[in-house]
Coordinates of C-alpha atoms in Angstrom, one line a residue:
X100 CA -53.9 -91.9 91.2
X101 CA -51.6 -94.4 90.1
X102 CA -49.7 -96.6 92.6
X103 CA -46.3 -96.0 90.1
X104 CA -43.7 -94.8 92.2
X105 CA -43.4 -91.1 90.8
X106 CA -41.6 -88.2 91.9
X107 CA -43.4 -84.9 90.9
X108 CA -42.1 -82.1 88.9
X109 CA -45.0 -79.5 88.6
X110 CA -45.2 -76.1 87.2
X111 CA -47.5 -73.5 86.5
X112 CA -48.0 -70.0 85.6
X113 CA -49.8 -67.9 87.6
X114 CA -53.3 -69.5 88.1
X115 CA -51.6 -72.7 86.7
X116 CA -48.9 -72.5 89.8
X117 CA -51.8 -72.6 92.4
X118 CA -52.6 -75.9 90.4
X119 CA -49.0 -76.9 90.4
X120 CA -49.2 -76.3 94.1
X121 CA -52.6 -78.7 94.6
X122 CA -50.9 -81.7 92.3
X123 CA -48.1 -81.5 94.1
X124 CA -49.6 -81.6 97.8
X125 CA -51.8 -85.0 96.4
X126 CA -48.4 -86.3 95.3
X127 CA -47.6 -85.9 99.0
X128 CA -50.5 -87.5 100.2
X129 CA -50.3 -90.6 98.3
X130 CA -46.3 -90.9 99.6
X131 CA -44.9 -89.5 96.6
X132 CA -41.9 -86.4 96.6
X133 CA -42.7 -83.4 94.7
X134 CA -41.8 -80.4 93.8
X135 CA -44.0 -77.0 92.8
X136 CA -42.5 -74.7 91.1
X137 CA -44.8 -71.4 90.3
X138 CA -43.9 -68.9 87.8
X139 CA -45.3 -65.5 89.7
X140 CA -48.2 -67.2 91.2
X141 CA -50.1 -65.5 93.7
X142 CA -51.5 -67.3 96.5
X143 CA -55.1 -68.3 96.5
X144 CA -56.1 -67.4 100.1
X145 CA -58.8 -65.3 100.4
X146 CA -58.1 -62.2 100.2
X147 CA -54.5 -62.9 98.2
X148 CA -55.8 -62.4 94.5
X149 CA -58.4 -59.9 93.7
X150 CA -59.5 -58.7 90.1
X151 CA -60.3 -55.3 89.2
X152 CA -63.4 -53.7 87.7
X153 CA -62.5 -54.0 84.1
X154 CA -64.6 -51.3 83.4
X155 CA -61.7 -48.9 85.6
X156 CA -58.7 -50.3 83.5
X157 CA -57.6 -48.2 80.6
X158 CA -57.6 -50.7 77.5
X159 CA -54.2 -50.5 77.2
X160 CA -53.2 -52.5 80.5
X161 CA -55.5 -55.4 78.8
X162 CA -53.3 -58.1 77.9
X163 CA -53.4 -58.3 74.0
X164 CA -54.5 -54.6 73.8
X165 CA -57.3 -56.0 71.5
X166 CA -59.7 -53.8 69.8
X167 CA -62.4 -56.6 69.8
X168 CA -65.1 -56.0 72.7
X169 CA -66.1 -59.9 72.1
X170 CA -62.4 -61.3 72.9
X171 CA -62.5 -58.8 75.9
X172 CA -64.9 -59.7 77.5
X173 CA -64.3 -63.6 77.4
X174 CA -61.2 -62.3 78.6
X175 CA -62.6 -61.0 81.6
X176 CA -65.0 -63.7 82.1
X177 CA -61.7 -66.0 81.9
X178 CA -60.3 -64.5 84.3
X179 CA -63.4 -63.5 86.8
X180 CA -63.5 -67.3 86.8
X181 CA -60.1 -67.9 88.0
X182 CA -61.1 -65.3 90.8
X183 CA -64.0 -67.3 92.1
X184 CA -62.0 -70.8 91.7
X185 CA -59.0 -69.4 93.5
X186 CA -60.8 -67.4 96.5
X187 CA -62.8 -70.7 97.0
X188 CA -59.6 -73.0 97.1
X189 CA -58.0 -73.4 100.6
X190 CA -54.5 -74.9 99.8
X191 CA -53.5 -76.8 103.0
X192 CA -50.0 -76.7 104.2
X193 CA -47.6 -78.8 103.5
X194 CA -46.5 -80.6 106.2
X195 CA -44.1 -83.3 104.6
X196 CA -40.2 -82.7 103.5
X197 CA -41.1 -84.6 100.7
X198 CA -42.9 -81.1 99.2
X199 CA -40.8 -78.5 98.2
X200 CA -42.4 -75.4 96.8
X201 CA -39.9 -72.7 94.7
X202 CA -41.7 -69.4 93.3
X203 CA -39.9 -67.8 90.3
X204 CA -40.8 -64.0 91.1
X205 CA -40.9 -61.9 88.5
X206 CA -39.1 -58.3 88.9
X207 CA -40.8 -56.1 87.0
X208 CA -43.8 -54.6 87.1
X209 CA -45.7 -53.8 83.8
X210 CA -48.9 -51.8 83.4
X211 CA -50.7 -55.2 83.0
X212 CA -49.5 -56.6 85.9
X213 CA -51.0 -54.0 88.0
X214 CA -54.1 -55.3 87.1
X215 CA -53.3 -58.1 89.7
X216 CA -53.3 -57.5 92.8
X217 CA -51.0 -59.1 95.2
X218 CA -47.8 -59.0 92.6
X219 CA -46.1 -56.0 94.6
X220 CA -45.9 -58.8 97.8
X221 CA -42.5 -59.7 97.8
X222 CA -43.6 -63.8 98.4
X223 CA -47.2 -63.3 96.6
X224 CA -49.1 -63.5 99.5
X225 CA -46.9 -67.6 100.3
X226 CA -45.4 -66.2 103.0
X227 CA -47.6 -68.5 105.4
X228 CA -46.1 -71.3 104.3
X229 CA -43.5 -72.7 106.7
X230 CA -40.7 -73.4 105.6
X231 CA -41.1 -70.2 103.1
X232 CA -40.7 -71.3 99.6
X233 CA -37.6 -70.9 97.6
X234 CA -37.6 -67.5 96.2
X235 CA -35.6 -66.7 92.7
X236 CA -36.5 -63.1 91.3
X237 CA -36.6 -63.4 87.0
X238 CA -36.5 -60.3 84.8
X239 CA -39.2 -59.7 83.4
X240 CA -43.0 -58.6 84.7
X241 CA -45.9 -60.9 84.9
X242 CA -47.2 -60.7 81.5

């Protein structure tokens, strides 16, 4: 990491939040401030973010509706991937004023979205994180 002095901005949408989140946190650890700011990110604890069996969701609550087996199933594989990466990452918490961590919750829930679990949790699964984050609800559903 550069030794610039920076001050980090970071934002993601939902798997890119969690990476927001990690930036951010080595932003802190190298003295830097920063900010996370998630778009309806679930948390990565285990446990937090699980996929369904894409073989039990109706076609239609695929995002893109695509009639093309191939692209569906990279999309799957896409995002069986993020499953593994984010129930393996442990985020630590923050334990610096210098990190400040807003989540921009979506309101709605579409039938894609309830592919995802741990969108109905209010703080999408953050609420271990002391202080809480800064909650906005957005209109709009994840997708």
């Amino acid at each position: 990491m550069s030794s610039r002095n920076l001050f980090g901005q970071v934002a993601g949408l939902s798997f890119g939040g969690a990476v927001a989140f990690e930036v951010c946190q080595k932003l802190v650890q190298h003295g830097k401030t920063a900010t996370a700011i998630m778009l309806d990110t679930v948390c990565p604890k285990k446990g937090h973010f699980e996929m369904p069996d894409e073989t039990n969701v109706p076609q239609k609550h695929v995002m893109g509706k695509l009639d093309n087996d191939e692209i569906n199933s990279q999309y799957w594989a896409e995002l069986r991937n993020n499953e593994r990466i984010l129930n393996a990452y442990s985020p630590d918490h923050p334990v610096s004023q210098r990190f400040r961590v807003v989540l921009l919750k979506a309101r709605g829930i579409d039938s894609t979205s309830q592919t995802l679990r741990g969108l109905e949790d209010p703080l999408n699964g953050w609420g271990w994180l002391k202080p809480l984050p800064e909650i906005y609800s957005t209109d709009g559903s994840h997708f």
